[in-house]
Short mmCIF file of C-alpha atoms and ligand atoms in Angstrom, two decimals:
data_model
loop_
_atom_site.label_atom_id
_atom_site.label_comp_id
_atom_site.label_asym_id
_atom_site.label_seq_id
_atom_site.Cartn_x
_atom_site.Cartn_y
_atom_site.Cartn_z
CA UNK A 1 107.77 132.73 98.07
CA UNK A 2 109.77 130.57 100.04
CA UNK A 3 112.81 128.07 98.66
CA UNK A 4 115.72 125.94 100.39
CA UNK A 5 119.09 126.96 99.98
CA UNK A 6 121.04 123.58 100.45
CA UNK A 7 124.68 123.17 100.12
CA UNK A 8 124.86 119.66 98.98
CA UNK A 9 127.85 116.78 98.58
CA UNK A 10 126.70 115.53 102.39
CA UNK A 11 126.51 112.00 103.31
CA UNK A 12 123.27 111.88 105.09
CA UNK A 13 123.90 109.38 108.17
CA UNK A 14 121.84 109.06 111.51
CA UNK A 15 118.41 108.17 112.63
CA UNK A 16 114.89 109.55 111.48
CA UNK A 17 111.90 108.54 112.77
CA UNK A 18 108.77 108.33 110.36
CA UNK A 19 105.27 109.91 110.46
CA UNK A 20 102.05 108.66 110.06
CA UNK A 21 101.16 107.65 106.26
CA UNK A 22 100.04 111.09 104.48
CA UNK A 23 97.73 108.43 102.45
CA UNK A 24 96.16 106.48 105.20
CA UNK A 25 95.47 110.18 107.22
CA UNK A 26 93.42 111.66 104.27
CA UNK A 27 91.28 108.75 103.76
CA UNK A 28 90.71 108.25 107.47
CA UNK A 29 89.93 111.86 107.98
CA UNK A 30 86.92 111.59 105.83
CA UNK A 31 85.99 108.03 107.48
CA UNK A 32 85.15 109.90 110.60
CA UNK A 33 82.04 111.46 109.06
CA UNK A 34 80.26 107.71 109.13
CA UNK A 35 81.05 108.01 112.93
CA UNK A 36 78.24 109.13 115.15
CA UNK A 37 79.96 110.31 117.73
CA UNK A 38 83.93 111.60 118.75
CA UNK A 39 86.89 109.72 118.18
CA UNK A 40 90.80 110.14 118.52
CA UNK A 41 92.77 109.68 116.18
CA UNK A 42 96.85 109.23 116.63
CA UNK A 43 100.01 109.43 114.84
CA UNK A 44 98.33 111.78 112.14
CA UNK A 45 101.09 113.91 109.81
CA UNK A 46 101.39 117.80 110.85
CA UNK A 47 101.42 118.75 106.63
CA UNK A 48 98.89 120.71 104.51
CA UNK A 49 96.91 118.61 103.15
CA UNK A 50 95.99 117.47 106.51
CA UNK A 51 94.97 121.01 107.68
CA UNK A 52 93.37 121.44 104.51
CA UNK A 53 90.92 118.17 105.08
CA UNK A 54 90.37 119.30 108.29
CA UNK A 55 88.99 122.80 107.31
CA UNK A 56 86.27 120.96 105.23
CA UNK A 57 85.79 118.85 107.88
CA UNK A 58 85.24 121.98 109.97
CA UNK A 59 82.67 123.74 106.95
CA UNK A 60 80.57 120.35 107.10
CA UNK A 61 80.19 121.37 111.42
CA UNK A 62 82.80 118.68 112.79
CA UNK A 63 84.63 119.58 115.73
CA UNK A 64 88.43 119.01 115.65
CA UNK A 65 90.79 119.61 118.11
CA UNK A 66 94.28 118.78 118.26
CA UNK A 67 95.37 117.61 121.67
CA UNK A 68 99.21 117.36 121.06
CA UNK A 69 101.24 117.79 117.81
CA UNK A 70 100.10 114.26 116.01
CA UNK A 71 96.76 113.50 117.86
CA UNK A 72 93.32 114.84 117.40
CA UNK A 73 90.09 114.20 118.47
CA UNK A 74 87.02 114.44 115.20
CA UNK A 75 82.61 114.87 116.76
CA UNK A 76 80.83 114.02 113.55
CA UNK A 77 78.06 114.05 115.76
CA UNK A 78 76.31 117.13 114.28
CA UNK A 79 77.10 116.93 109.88
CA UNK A 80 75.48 119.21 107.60
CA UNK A 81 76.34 120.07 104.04
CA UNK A 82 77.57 123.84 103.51
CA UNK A 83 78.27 125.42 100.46
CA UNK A 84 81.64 126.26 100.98
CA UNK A 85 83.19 123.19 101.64
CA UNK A 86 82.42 122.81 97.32
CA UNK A 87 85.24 125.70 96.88
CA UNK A 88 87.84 123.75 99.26
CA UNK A 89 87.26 120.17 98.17
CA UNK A 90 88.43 121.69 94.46
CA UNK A 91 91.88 122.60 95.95
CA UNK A 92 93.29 119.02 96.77
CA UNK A 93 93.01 114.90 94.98
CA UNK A 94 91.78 113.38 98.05
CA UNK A 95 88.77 115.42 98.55
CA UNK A 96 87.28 112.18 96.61
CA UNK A 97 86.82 110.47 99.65
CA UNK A 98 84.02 112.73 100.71
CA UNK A 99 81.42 111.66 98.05
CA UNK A 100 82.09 108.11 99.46
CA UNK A 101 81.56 108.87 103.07
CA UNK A 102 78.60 111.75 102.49
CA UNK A 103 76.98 109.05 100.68
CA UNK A 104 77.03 106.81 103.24
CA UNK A 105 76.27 109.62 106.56
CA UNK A 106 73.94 111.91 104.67
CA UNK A 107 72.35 110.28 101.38
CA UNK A 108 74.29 113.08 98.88
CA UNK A 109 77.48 114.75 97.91
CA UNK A 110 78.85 117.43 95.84
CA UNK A 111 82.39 117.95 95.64
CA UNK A 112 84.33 119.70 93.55
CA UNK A 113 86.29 117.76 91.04
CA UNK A 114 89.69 117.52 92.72
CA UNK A 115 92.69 119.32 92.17
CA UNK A 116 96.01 117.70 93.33
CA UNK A 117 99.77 116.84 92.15
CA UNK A 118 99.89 117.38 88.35
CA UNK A 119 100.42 113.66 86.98
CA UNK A 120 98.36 113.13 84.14
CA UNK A 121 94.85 112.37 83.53
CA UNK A 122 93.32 111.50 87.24
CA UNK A 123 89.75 109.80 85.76
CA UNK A 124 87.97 108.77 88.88
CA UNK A 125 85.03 106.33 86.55
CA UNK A 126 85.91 103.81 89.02
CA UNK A 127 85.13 105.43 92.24
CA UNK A 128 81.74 106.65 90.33
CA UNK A 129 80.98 102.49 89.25
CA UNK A 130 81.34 101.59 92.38
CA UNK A 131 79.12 104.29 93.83
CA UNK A 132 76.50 103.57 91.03
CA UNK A 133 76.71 99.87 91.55
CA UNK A 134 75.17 100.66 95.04
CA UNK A 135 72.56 102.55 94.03
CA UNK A 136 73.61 106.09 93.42
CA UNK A 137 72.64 108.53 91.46
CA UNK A 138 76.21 109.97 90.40
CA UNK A 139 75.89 113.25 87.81
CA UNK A 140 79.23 114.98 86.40
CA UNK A 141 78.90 118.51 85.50
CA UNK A 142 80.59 121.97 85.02
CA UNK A 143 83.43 120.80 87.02
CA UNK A 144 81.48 119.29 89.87
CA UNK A 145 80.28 116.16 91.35
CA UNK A 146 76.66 115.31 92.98
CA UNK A 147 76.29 112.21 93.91
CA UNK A 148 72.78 110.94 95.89
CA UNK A 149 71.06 107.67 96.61
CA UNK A 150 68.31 107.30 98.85
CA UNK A 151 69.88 103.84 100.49
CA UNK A 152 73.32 102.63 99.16
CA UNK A 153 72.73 98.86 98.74
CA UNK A 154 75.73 96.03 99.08
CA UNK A 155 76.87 94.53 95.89
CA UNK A 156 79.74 93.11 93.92
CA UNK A 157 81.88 95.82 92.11
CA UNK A 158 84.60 94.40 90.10
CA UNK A 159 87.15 97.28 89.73
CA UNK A 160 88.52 97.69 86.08
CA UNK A 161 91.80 99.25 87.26
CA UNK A 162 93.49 98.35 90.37
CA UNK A 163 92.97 102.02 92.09
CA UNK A 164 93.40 102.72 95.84
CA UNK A 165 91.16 105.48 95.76
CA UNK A 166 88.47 103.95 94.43
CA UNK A 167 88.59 100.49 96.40
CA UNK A 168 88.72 103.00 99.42
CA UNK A 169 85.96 105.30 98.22
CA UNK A 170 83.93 102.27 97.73
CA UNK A 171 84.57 100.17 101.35
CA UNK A 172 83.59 104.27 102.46
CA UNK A 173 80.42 103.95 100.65
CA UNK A 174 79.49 100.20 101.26
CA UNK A 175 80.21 100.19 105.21
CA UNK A 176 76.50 102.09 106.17
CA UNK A 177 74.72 100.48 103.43
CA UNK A 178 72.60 97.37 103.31
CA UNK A 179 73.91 94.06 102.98
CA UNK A 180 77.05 92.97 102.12
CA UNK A 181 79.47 94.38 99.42
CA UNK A 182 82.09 92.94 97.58
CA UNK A 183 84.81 94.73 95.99
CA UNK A 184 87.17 92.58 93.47
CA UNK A 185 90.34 93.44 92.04
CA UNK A 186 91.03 95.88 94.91
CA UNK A 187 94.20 97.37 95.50
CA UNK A 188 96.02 96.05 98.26
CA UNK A 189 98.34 99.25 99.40
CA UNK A 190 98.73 99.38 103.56
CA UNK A 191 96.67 102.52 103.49
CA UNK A 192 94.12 100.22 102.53
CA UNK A 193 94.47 97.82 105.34
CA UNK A 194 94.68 100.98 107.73
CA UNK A 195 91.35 102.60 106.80
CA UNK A 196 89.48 99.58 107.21
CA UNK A 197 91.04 98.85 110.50
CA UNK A 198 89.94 102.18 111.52
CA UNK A 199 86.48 101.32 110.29
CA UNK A 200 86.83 98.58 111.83
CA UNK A 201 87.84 99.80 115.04
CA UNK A 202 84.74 102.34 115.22
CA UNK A 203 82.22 99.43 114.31
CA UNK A 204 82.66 98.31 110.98
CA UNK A 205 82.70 94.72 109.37
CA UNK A 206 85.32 94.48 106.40
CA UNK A 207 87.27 91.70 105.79
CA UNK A 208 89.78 91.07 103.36
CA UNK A 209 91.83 94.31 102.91
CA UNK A 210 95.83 93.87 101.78
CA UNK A 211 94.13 91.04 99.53
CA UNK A 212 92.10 91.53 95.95
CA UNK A 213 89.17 90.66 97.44
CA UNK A 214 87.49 92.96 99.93
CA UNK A 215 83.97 92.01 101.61
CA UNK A 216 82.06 94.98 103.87
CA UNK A 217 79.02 93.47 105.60
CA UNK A 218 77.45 96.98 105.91
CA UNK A 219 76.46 97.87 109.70
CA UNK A 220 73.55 100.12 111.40
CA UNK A 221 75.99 103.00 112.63
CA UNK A 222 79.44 103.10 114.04
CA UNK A 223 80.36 104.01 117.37
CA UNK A 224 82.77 106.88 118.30
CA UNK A 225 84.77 107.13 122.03
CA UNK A 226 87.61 105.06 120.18
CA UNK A 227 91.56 105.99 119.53
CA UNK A 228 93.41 104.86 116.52
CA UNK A 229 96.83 105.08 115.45
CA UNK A 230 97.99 105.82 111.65
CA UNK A 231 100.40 103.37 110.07
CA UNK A 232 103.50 104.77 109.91
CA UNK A 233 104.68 106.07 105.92
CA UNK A 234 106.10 103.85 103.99
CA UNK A 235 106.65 106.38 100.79
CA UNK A 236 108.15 108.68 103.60
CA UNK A 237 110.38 105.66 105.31
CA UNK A 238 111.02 105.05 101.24
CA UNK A 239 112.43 108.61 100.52
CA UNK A 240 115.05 108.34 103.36
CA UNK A 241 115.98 104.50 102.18
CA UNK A 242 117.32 106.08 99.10
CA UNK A 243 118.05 109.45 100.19
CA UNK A 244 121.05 106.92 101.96
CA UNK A 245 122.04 105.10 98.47
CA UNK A 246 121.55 108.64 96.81
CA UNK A 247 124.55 110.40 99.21
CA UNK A 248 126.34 107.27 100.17
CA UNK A 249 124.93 107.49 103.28
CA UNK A 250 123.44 105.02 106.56
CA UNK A 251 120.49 105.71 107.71
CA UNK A 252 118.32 104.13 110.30
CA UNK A 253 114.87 105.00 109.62
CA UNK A 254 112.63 104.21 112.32
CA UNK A 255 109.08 103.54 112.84
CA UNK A 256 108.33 102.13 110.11
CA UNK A 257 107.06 98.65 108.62
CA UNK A 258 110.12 96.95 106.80
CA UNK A 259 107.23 94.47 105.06
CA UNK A 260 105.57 97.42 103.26
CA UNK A 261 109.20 98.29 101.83
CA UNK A 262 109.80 94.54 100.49
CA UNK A 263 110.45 96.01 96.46
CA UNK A 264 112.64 98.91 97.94
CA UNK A 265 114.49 96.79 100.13
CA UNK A 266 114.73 94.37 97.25
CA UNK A 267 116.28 97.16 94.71
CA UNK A 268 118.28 98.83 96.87
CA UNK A 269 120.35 95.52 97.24
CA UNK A 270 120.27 94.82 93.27
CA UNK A 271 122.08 98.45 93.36
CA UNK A 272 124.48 97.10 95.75
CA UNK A 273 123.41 99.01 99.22
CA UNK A 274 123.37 96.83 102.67
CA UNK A 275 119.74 96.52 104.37
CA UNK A 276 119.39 95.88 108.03
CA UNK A 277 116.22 94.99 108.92
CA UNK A 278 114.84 95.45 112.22
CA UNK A 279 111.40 94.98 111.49
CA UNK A 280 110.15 98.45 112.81
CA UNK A 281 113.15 100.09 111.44
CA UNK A 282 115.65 99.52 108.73
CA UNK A 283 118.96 100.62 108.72
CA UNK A 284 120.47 101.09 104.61
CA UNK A 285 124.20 101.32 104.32
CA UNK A 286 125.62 102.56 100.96
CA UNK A 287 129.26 102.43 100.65
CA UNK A 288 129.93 102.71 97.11
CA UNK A 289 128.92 103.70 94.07
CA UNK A 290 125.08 102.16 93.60
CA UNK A 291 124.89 99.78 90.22
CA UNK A 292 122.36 100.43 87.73
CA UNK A 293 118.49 98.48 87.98
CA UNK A 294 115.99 98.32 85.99
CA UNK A 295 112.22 99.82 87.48
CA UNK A 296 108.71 99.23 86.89
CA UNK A 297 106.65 100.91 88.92
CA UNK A 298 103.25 98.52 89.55
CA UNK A 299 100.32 98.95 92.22
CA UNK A 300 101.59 97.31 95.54
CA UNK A 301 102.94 95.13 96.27
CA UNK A 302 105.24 96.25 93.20
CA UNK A 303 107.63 99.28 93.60
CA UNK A 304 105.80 102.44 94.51
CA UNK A 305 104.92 105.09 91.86
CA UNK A 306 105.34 107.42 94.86
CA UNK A 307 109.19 106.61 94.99
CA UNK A 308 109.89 106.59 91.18
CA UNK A 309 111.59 109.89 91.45
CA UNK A 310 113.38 109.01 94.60
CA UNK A 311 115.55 106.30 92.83
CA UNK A 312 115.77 107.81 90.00
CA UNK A 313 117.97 110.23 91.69
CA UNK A 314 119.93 106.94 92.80
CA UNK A 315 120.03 106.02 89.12
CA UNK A 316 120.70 109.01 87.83
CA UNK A 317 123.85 108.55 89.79
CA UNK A 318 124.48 104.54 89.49
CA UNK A 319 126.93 103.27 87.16
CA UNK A 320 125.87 101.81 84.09
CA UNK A 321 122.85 102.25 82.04
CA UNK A 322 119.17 102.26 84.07
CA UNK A 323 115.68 102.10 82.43
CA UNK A 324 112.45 103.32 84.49
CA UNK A 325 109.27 102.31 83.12
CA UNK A 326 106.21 104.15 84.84
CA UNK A 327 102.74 102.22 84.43
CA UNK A 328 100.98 104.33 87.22
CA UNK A 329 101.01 108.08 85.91
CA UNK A 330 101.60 109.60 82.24
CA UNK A 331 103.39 112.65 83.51
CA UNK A 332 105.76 111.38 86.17
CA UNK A 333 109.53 112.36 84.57
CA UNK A 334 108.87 115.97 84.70
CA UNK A 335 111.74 115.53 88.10
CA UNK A 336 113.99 114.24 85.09
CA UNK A 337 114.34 118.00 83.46
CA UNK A 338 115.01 119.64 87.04
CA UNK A 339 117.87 116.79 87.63
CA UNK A 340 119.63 117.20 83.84
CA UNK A 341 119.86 120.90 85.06
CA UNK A 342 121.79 119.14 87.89
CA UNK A 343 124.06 117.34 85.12
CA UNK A 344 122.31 114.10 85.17
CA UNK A 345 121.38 112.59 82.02
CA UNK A 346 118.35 111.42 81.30
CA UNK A 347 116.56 110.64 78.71
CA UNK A 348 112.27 110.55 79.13
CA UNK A 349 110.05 108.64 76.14
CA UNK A 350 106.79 108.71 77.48
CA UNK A 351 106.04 106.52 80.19
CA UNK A 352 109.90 105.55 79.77
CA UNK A 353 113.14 106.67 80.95
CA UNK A 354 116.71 106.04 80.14
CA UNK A 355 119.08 106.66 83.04
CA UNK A 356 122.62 106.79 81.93
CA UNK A 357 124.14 107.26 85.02
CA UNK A 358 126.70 109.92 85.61
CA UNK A 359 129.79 110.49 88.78
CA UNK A 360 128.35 113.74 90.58
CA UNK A 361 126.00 115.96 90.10
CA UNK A 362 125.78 119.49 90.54
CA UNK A 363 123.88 122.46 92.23
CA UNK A 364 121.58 124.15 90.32
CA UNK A 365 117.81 126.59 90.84
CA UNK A 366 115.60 123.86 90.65
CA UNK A 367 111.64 123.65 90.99
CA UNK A 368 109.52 120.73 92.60
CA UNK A 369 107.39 119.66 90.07
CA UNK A 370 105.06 117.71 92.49
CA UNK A 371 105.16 115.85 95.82
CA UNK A 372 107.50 113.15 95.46
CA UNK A 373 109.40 114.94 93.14
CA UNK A 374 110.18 117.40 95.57
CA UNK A 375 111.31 115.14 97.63
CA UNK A 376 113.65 113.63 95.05
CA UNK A 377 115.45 116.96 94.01
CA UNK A 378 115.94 117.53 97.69
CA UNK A 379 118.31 114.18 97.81
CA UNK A 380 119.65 115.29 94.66
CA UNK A 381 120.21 118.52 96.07
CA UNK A 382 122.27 116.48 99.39
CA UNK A 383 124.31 114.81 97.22
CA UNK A 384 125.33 117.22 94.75
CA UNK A 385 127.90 119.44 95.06
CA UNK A 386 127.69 123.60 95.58
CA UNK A 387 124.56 125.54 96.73
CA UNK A 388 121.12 124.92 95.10
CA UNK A 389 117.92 126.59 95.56
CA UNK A 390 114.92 124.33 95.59
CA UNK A 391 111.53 126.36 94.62
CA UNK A 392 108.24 125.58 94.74
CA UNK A 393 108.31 123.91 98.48
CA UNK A 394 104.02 124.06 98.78
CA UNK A 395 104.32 120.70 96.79
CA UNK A 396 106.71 119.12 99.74
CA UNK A 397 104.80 120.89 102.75
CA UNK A 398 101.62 119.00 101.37
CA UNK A 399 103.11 115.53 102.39
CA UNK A 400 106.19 115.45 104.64
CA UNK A 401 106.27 116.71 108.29
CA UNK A 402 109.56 118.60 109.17
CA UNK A 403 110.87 117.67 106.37
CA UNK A 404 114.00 120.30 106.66
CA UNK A 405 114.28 118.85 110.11
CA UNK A 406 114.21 115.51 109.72
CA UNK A 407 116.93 115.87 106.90
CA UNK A 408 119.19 118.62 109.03
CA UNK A 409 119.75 115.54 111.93
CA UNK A 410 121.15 113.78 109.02
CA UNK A 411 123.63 115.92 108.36
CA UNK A 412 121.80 118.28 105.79
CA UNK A 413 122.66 121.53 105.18
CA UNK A 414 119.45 123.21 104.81
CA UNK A 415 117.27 125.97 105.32
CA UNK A 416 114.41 127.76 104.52
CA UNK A 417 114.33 131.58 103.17
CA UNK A 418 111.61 133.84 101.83
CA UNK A 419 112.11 135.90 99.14
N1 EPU B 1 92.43 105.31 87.56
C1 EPU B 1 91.43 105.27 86.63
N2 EPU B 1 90.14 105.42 87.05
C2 EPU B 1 89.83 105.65 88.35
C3 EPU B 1 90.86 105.70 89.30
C4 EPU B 1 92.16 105.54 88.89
O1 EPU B 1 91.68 105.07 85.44
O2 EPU B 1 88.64 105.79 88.65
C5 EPU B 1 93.83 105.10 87.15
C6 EPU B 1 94.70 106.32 87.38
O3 EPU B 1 94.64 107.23 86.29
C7 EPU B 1 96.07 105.70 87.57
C8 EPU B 1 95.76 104.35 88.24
O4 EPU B 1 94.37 104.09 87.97
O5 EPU B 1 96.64 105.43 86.32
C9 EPU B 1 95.98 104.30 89.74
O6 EPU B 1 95.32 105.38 90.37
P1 EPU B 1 94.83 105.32 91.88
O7 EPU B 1 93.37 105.50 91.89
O8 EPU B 1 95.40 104.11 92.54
O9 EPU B 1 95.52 106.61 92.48
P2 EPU B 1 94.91 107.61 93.51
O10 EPU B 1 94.06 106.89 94.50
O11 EPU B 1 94.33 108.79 92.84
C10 EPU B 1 96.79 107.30 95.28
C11 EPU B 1 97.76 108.18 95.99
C12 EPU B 1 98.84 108.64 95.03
C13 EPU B 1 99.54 107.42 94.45
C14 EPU B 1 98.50 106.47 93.80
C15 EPU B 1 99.11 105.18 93.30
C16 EPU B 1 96.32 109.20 97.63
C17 EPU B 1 95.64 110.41 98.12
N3 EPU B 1 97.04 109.33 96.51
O12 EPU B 1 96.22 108.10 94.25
O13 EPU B 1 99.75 109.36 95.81
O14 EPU B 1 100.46 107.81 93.47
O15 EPU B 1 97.47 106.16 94.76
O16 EPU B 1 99.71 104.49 94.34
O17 EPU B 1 96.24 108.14 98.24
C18 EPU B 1 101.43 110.89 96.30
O18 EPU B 1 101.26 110.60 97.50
O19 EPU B 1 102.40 111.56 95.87
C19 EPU B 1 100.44 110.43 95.33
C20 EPU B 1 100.31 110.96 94.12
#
């Protein structure tokens, strides 16, 4: 087992340059099945859920090479089912995708109903409307998916929950089939707009994506011999905003999209911290003690689920009284337990928390709960003072590249043991 032994009460200051979106990557990974052909894809993250998509990419026979440390090249050219790509699409959320685009490439799926970061209830009814709505055949059964339709034909799907994976797994689904399809009420996250400008790029026709309404005139076949770039991470450029307003820090993240950050930006000056924004970069200045806000976390443009934990650790520091109200996930406070070990003191009601914010905190053993909350403990950790061990680091690996690294140039006192 591995942990990170950091000694905390640092003031993280310096640069860090951002990755390519973790949720963008495992939706375009998948995309490259509809291609007949090879493309190149940039920018892509170096963390385990990637490797893990790309060895079932590998068990359905695509050929992936990495050609430097963020760029590889995906032939979809040759596509056949296998049976053990069922076992590894159980192990990880985003393994959705592929009943989307095997619909679309080979007429059927089966996937394994998908594992991921503990939340809550995950339904996925959406992704299966949508998939019925254009003529599949979708059965659920003994923990499995199959999913067939002869031809997938374009049609309006009105989605009953704003979801990104199911506005994504649909535009998958819709972009081979006949006609056009329309999806309303879709979610509008960047990782949205970046999947169907990869489509795009490699053939497609969808229009509309970063809006509610999302039109894919479906297309013969899309082309291959084409390189695209990942958006850079806005969760990731997220973290480090408030991993400076967590230590007191100033941090210049870079490569990054300050527009995608608007409701961070936005809180981070309620609480009292300086933005400078550069466009590609922002710069986030805390000099004092952050003030307490007020957080609901809401489909984007609202603030992020993915960075609820992140400022709580802010809030659990602020002064004053903060209350966190979490519409996205029913089990996203389990971070608050690990951080009262740390002396904060907060108080979770549900889908509700009460942050009564408290001077320092203090090391403790503490365990990542899930991705983001990983992340969150490890600002805690920064800021608080003494040694504390943070367990549990296969929930971080999943979505941040050098994560120890990236923090260490910042003035982090980390590293990595196994025990
Ligand atoms: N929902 C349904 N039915 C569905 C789909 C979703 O009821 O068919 C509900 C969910 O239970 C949830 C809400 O709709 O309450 C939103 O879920 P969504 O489908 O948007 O989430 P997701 O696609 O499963 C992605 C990210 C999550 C992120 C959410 C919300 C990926 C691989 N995952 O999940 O990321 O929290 O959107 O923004 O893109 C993370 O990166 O740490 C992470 C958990």
């Amino acid at each position: 087992m591995e942990k990170l032994i950091i000694n905390g009460n640092k003031r993280l200051c310096g640069e860090v340059t951002i990755s390519g979106a973790k949720n963008a990557a495992v939706a375009i990974l998948p995309a490259a099945l509809l291609i007949d052909g090879e493309c190149t894809i940039e920018n892509v993250p170096h963390i385990s859920d990637i490797n893990m998509y790309i060895e079932i990419l590998r068990s359905l026979g695509a050929k992936i090479n990495w050609i430097d440390t963020n760029t590889l090249t995906i032939d979809s050219r040759n596509i056949e089912y296998s049976d053990s790509t069922i076992e590894l699409t159980r192990k990880f959320r985003a393994s959705y995708y592929l009943i989307g685009a095997l619909l679309s490439r080979l007429g059927s799926a089966h996937v394994g109903l998908p594992g991921g970061c503990n939340l809550g209830d995950r339904p996925i009814d959406q992704h299966i409307k949508g998939f019925e709505a254009l003529g599949a055949e979708v059965v659920v059964k003994d923990g499995n998916i199959y999913a067939k339709s002869k031809k997938l034909i374009g049609t309006n799907v009105y989605m009953d929950i704003v979801s990104v994976g199911a506005t994504i797994n649909v535009m998958l689904s819709a972009v081979l089939a006949n006609g056009t399809t329309t999806i309303e009420n879709a979610a509008k996250e960047p990782h949205i707009v970046d999947v169907a400008n990869f489509l795009n790029t490699m053939g497609a026709n969808i229009k509309g994506a970063g809006t509610d309404i999302i039109k894919i005139k479906g297309v013969k076949k899309l082309h291959g011999d084409t390189t695209y770039s990942v958006v850079p991470d806005q969760i990731e450029a997220g973290t480090f905003m408030l991993a400076a307003m967590a230590t007191k820090g100033d941090i210049t993240i870079k490569n990054c999209i300050s527009k995608h950050l608007e409701s961070v930006s936005a809180k981070i000056i309620e609480m009292g911290g300086i933005i400078e924004d550069y466009n590609d970069s922002v710069r986030v200045i805390c000099n004092k003690r952050p003030k307490k806000a007020n957080i609901k976390t809401l489909p984007y443009p609202g603030f992020p689920t993915d960075l609820q934990p992140q400022i709580g650790v802010v809030l659990s520091l602020a002064e004053g009284t903060s209350i966190v109200n979490e519409s996205i996930w029913d089990s996203r406070f389990q971070y608050t337990y690990e951080l009262n070990k740390m002396g904060a003191n907060i108080t979770p009601q549900g889908k509700t928390a009460i942050f009564e914010g408290v001077e320092k905190l203090s090391a403790a053993p503490i365990a990542a709960t899930d991705l983001r909350a990983g992340a969150a403990l490890l600002i805690a950790a920064c800021a608080a003072e003494g040694t504390s061990e943070l367990s549990n680091l296969q929930h971080i690996d999943r979505g941040y590249e050098n994560i120890e690294e990236k923090f260490r140039n910042l003035g982090a006192d980390i590293r990595r043991v196994t025990i």
